[in-house]
Tab-separated table of C-alpha atoms in Angstrom:
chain	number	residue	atom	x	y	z
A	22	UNK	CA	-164.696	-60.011	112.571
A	23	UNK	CA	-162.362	-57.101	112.298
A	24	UNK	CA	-162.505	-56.136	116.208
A	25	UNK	CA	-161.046	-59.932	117.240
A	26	UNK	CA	-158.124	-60.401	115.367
A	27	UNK	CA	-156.459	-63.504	115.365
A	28	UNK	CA	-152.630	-63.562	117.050
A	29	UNK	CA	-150.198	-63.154	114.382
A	30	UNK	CA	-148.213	-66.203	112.966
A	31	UNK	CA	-145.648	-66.748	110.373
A	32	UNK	CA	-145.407	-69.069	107.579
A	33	UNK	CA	-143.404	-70.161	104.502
A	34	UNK	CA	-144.749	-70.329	101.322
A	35	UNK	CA	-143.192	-69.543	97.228
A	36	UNK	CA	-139.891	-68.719	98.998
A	37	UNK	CA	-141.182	-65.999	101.269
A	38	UNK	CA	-141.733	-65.585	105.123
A	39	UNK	CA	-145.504	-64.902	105.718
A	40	UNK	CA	-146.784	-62.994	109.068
A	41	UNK	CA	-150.782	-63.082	109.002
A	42	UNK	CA	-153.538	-62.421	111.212
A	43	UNK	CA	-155.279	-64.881	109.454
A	44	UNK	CA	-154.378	-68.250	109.858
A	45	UNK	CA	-153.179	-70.227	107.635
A	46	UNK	CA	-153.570	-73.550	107.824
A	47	UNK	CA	-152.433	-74.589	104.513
A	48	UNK	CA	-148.877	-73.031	104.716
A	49	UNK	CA	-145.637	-74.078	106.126
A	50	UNK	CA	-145.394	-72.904	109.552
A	51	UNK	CA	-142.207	-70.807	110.432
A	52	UNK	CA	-140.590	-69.779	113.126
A	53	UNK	CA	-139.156	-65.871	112.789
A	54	UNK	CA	-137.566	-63.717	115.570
A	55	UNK	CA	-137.379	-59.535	114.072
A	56	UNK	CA	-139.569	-57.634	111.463
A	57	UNK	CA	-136.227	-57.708	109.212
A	58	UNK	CA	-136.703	-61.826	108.814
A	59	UNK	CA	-140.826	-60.987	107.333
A	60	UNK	CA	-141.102	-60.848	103.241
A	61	UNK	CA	-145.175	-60.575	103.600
A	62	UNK	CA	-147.852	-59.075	105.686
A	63	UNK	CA	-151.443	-59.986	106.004
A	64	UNK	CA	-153.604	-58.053	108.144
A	65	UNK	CA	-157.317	-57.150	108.349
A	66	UNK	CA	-158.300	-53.641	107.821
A	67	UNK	CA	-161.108	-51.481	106.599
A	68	UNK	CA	-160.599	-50.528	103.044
A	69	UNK	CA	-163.804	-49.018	102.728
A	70	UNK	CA	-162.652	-45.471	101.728
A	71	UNK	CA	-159.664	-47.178	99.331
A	72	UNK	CA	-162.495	-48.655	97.286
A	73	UNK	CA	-164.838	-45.622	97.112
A	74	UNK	CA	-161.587	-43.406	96.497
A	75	UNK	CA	-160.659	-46.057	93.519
A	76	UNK	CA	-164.624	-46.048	92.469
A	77	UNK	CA	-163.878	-49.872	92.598
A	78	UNK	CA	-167.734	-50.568	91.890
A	79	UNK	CA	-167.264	-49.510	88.466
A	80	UNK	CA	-164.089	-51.202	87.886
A	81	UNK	CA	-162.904	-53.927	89.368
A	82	UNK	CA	-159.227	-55.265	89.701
A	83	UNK	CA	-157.365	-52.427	89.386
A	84	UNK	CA	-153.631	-51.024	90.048
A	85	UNK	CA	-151.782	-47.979	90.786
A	86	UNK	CA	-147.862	-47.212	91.771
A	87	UNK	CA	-147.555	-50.895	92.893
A	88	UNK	CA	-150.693	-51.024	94.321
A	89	UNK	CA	-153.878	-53.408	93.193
A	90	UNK	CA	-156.895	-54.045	94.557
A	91	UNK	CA	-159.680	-55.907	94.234
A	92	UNK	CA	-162.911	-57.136	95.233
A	93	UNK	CA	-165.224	-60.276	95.104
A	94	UNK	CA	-169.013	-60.609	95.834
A	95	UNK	CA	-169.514	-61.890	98.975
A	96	UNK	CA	-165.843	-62.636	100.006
A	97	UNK	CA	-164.395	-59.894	100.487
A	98	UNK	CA	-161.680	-56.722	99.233
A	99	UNK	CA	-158.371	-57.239	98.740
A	100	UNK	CA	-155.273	-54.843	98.509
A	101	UNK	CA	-151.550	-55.806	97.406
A	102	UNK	CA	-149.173	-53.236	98.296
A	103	UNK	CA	-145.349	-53.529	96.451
A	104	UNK	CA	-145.206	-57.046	96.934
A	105	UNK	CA	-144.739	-57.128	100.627
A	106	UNK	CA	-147.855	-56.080	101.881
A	107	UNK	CA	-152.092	-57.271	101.971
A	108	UNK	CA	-154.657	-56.154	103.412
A	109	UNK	CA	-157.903	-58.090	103.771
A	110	UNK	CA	-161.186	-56.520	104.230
A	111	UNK	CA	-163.649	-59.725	104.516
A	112	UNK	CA	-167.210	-59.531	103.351
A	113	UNK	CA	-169.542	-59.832	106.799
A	114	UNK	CA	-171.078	-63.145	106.092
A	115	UNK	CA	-168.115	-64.664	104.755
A	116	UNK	CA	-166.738	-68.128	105.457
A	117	UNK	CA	-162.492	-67.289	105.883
A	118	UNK	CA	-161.718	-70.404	104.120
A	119	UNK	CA	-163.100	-69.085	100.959
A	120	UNK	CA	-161.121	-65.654	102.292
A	121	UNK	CA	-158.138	-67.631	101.863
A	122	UNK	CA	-158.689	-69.094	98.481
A	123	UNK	CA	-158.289	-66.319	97.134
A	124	UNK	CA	-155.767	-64.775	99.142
A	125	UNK	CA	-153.897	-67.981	98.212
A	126	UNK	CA	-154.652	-67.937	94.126
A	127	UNK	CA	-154.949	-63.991	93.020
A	128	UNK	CA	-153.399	-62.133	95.715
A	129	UNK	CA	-150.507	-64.449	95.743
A	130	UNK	CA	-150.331	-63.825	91.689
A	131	UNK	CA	-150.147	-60.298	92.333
A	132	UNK	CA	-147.677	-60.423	94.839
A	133	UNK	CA	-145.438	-62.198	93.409
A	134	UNK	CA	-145.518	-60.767	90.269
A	135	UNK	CA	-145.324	-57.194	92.138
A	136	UNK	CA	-141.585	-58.858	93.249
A	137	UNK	CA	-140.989	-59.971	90.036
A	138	UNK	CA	-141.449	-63.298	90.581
A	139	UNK	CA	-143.567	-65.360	88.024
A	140	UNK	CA	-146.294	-67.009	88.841
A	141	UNK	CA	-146.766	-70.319	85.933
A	142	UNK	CA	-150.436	-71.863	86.420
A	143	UNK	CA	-149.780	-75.832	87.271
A	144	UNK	CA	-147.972	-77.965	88.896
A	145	UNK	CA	-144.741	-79.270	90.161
A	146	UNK	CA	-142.847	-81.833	91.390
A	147	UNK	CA	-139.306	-82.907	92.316
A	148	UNK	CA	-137.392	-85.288	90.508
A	149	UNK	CA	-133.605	-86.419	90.690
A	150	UNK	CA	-132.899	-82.763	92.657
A	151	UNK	CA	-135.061	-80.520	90.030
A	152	UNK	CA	-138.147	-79.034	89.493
A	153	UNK	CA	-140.592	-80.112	86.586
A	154	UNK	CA	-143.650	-78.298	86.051
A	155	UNK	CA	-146.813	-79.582	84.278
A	156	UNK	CA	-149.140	-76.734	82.783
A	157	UNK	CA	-152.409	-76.740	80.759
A	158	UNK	CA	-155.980	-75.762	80.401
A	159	UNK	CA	-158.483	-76.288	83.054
A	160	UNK	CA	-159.222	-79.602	83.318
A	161	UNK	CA	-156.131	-80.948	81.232
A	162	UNK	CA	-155.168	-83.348	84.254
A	163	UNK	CA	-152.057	-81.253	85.769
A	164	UNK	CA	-152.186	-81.979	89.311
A	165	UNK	CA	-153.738	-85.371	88.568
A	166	UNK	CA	-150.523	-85.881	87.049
A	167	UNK	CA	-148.485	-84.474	89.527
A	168	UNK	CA	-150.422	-86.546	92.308
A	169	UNK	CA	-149.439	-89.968	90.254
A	170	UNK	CA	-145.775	-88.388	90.953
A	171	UNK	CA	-146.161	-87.992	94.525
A	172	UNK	CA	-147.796	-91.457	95.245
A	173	UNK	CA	-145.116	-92.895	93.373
A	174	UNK	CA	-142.685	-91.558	95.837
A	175	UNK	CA	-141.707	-88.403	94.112
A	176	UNK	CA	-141.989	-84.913	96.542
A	177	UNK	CA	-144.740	-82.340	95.527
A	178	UNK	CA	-143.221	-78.578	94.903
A	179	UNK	CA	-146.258	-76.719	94.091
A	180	UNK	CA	-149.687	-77.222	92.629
A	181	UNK	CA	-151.742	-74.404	91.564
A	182	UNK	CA	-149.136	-71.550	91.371
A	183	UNK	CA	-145.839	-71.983	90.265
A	184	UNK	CA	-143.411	-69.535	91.605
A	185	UNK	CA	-140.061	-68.868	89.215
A	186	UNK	CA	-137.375	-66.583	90.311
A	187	UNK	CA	-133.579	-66.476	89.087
A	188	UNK	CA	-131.570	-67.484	91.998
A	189	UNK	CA	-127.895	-66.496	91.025
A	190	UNK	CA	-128.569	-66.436	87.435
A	191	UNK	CA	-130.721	-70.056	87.705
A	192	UNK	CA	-134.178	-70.393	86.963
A	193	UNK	CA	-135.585	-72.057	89.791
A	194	UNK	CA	-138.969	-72.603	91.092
A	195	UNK	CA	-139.799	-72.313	95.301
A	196	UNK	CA	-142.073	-74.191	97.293
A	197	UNK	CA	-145.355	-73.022	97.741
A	198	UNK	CA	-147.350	-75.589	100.109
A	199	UNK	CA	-148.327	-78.548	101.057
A	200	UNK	CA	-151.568	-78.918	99.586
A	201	UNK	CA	-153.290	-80.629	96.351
A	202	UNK	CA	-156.597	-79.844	94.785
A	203	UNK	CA	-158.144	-82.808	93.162
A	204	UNK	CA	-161.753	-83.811	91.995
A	205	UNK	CA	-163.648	-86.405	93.104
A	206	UNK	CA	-162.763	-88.145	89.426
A	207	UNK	CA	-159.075	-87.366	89.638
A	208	UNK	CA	-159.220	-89.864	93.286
A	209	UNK	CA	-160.926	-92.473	91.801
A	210	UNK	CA	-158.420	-92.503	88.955
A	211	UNK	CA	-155.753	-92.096	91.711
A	212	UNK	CA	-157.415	-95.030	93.759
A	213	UNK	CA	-157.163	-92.518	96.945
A	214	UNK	CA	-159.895	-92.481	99.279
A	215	UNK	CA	-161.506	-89.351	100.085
A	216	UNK	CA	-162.883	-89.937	103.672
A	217	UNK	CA	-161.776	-87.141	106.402
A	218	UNK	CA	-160.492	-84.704	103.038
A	219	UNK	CA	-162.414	-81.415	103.520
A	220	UNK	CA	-164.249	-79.688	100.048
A	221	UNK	CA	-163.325	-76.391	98.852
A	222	UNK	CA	-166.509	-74.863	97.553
A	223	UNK	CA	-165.768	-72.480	95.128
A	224	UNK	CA	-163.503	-75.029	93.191
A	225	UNK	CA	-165.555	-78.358	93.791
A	226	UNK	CA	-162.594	-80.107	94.642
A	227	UNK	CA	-161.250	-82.185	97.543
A	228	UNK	CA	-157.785	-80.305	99.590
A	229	UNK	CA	-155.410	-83.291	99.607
A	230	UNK	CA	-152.624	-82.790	102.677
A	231	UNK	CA	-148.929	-83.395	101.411
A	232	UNK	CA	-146.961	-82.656	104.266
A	233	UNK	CA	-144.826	-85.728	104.558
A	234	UNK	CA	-144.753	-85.861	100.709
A	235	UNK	CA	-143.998	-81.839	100.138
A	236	UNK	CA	-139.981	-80.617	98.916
A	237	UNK	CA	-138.873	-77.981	100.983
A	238	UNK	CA	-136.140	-76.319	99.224
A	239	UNK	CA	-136.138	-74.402	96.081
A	240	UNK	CA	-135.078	-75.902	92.608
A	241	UNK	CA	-133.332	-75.342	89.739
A	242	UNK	CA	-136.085	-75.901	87.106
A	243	UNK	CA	-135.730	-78.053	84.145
A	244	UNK	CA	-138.522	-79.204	82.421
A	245	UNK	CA	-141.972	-77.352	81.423
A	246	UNK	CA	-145.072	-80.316	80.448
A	247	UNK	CA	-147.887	-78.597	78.860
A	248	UNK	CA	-150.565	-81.012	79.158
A	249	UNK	CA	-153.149	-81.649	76.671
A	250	UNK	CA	-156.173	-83.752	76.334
A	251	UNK	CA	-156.262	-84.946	72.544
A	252	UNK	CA	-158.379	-87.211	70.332
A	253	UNK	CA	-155.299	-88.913	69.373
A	254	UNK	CA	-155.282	-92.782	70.751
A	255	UNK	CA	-151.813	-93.227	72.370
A	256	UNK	CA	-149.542	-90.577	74.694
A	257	UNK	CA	-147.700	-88.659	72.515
A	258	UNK	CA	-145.047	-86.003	73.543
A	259	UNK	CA	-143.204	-83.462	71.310
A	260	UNK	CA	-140.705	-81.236	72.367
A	261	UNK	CA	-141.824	-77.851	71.825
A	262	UNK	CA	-139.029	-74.334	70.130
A	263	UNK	CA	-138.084	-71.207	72.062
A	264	UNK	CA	-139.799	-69.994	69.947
A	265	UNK	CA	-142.896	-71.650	70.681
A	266	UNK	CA	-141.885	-71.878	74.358
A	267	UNK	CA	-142.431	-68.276	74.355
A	268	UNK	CA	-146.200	-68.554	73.643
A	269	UNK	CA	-146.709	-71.884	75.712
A	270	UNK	CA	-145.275	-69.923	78.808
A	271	UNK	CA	-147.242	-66.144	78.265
A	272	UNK	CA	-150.345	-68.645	77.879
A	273	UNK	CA	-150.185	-70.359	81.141
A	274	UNK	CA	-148.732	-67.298	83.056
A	275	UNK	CA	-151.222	-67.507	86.101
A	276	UNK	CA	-154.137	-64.665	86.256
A	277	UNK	CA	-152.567	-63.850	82.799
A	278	UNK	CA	-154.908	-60.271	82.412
A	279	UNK	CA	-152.474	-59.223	85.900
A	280	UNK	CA	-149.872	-58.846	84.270
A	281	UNK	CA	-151.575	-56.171	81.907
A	282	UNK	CA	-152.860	-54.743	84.652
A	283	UNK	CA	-149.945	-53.764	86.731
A	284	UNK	CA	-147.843	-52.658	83.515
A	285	UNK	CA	-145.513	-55.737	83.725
A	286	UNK	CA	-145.747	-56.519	80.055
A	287	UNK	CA	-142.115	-56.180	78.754
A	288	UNK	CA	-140.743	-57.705	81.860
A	289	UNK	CA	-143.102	-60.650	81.509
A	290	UNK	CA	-142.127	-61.260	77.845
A	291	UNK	CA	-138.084	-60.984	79.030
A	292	UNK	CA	-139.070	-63.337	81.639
A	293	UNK	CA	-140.695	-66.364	79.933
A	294	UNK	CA	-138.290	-66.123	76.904
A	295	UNK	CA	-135.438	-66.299	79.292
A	296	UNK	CA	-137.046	-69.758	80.602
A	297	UNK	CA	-138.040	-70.964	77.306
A	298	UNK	CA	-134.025	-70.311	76.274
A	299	UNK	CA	-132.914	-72.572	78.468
A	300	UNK	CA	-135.376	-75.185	79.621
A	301	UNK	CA	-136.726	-78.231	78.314
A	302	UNK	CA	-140.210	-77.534	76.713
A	303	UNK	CA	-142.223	-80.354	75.577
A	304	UNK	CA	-145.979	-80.893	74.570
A	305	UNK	CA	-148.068	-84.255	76.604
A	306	UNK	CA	-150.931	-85.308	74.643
A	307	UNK	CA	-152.772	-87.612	76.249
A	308	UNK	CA	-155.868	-89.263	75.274
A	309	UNK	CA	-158.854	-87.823	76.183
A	310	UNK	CA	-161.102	-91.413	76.476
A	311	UNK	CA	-158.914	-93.619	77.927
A	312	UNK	CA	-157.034	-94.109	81.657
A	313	UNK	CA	-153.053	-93.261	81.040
A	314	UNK	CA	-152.077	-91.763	84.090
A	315	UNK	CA	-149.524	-94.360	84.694
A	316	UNK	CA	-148.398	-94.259	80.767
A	317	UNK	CA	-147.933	-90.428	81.227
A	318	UNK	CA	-145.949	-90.650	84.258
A	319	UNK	CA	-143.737	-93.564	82.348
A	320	UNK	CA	-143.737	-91.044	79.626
A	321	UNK	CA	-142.417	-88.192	81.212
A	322	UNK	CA	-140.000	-90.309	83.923
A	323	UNK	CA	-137.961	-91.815	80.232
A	324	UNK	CA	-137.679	-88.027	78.889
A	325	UNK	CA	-136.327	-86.629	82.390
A	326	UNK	CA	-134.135	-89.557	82.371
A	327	UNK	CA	-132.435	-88.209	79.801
A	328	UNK	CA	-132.776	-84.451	79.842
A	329	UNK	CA	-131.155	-85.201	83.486
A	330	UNK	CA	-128.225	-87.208	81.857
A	331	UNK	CA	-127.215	-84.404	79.412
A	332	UNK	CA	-127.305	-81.830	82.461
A	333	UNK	CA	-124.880	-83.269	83.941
């Protein structure tokens, strides 16, 4: 697999230009002319001495001087070099597309957190020219939510990882790709049919296509959702302190143990109580028995309406 490289391409994704040998079929493509125009390269390479040199069988994940790397069973190693470089060493029998999920998820955390960039584990959508992301547990119905956005006519930012920078002192949150991950539940609820959708294994979920529904251009962002399935009967939201914000935000930092890991605590903490200082925070119970997809999109459309109002 090493010896036949792919030709390299270039593609867009969390506000960066991406050359791989790998392709990418999820990302944006992108057309680049000069090395000086590339934020990110992939490449394959043998990192076979790197792991016996880090004694990476007898820890895993690990980081050094802006380095990490990492390795999973039957996938493959990967290594993150100061944010602008990774290098993929794929397990023999490996199937690429699981290669990519995590090249995708964790080394993407890494890297962007390596350029001081924070990755937020949800989703996000556009509405009325900003961002507004929905976070939560596992299972607590983010990109379902976000999904009832985009079939509704709203454009998809990012689902998965959430990338926030400060753009000229504004928080705002770049595109990452056009791509969902739902269940086979979350379609039903959705009424969308999952005939031709392909399954990513190691999630058990179906990759939904968004390319005519995806936002392009980075956003100021406004509004944090954490979602939360409750035993209370009706949708409930509560606006949530700065205070709290603070905790809401280091709890739903994607790959949270990373940031430990490459010594980015204090900047973390600086980081997610500058956002919860000046964005809308809010708490979206929903019931956990019941169908109120379209109640929590209602929900959340009437408190935008407003936060959007007073922003201007």
């Amino acid at each position: 697999m090493l010896q036949d490289k792919p030709a390299v391409s270039a593609y867009l994704a969390f506000g960066l230009t991406i050359q791989s040998e790998l392709p990418l079929p999820e990302l944006t493509p992108s057309v680049v002319s000069g090395e000086e125009n590339i934020d990110v390269t992939i490449q394959f390479g043998d990192l076979s001495s790197v792991c016996i040199d880090w004694r990476l069988a007898e820890q895993n994940f690990q980081s050094r001087n802006d380095q990490f790397l990492f390795q999973i069973p039957e996938v493959g190693a990967f290594h993150v070099v100061q944010g602008r470089a990774v290098t993929v060493m794929p397990h023999k029998d490996s199937d690429l597309s699981r290669v990519r999920l995590y090249l995708l998820g964790t080394c993407m955390g890494v890297l962007l957190l390596q350029r001081n960039i924070l990755p937020l584990h949800g989703s996000a959508v556009a509405v009325k020219g900003y961002a507004f992301a929905f976070v939560g547990e596992s299972g607590a119905g983010k990109s379902t939510l976000s999904a009832a956005f985009v079939n509704r006519g709203y454009r998809l930012i990012s689902d998965d990882v959430i990338a926030v920078c400060t753009d000229q002192s504004i928080l705002k949150v770049s595109p990452a790709y056009p791509q969902q991950k739902l269940n086979a539940l979350s379609l039903d609820l959705l009424t969308m049919n999952s005939d031709g959708l392909s399954v990513i294994k190691d999630e058990w979920k179906y990759a939904v296509p968004r390319k005519k529904d995806f936002s392009q251009v980075k956003l100021p962002l406004a509004g944090v959702y954490e979602l939360i399935a409750s035993e209370q009967p009706d949708v409930q939201l509560h606006p949530v302190s700065s205070l709290e914000g603070i905790q809401l935000l280091q709890a739903h930092t994607y790959r949270l143990p990373l940031v430990k890991r490459i010594q980015s605590m204090q900047w973390h903490f600086n980081k997610v109580t500058e956002i919860a200082s000046q964005v809308e925070l809010c708490r979206l119970h929903r019931p956990k028995n019941s169908i109120t997809i379209e109640q929590l999109v209602n929900t959340v459309l009437q408190t935008i309406e407003r936060g959007v109002r007073m922003i201007r």
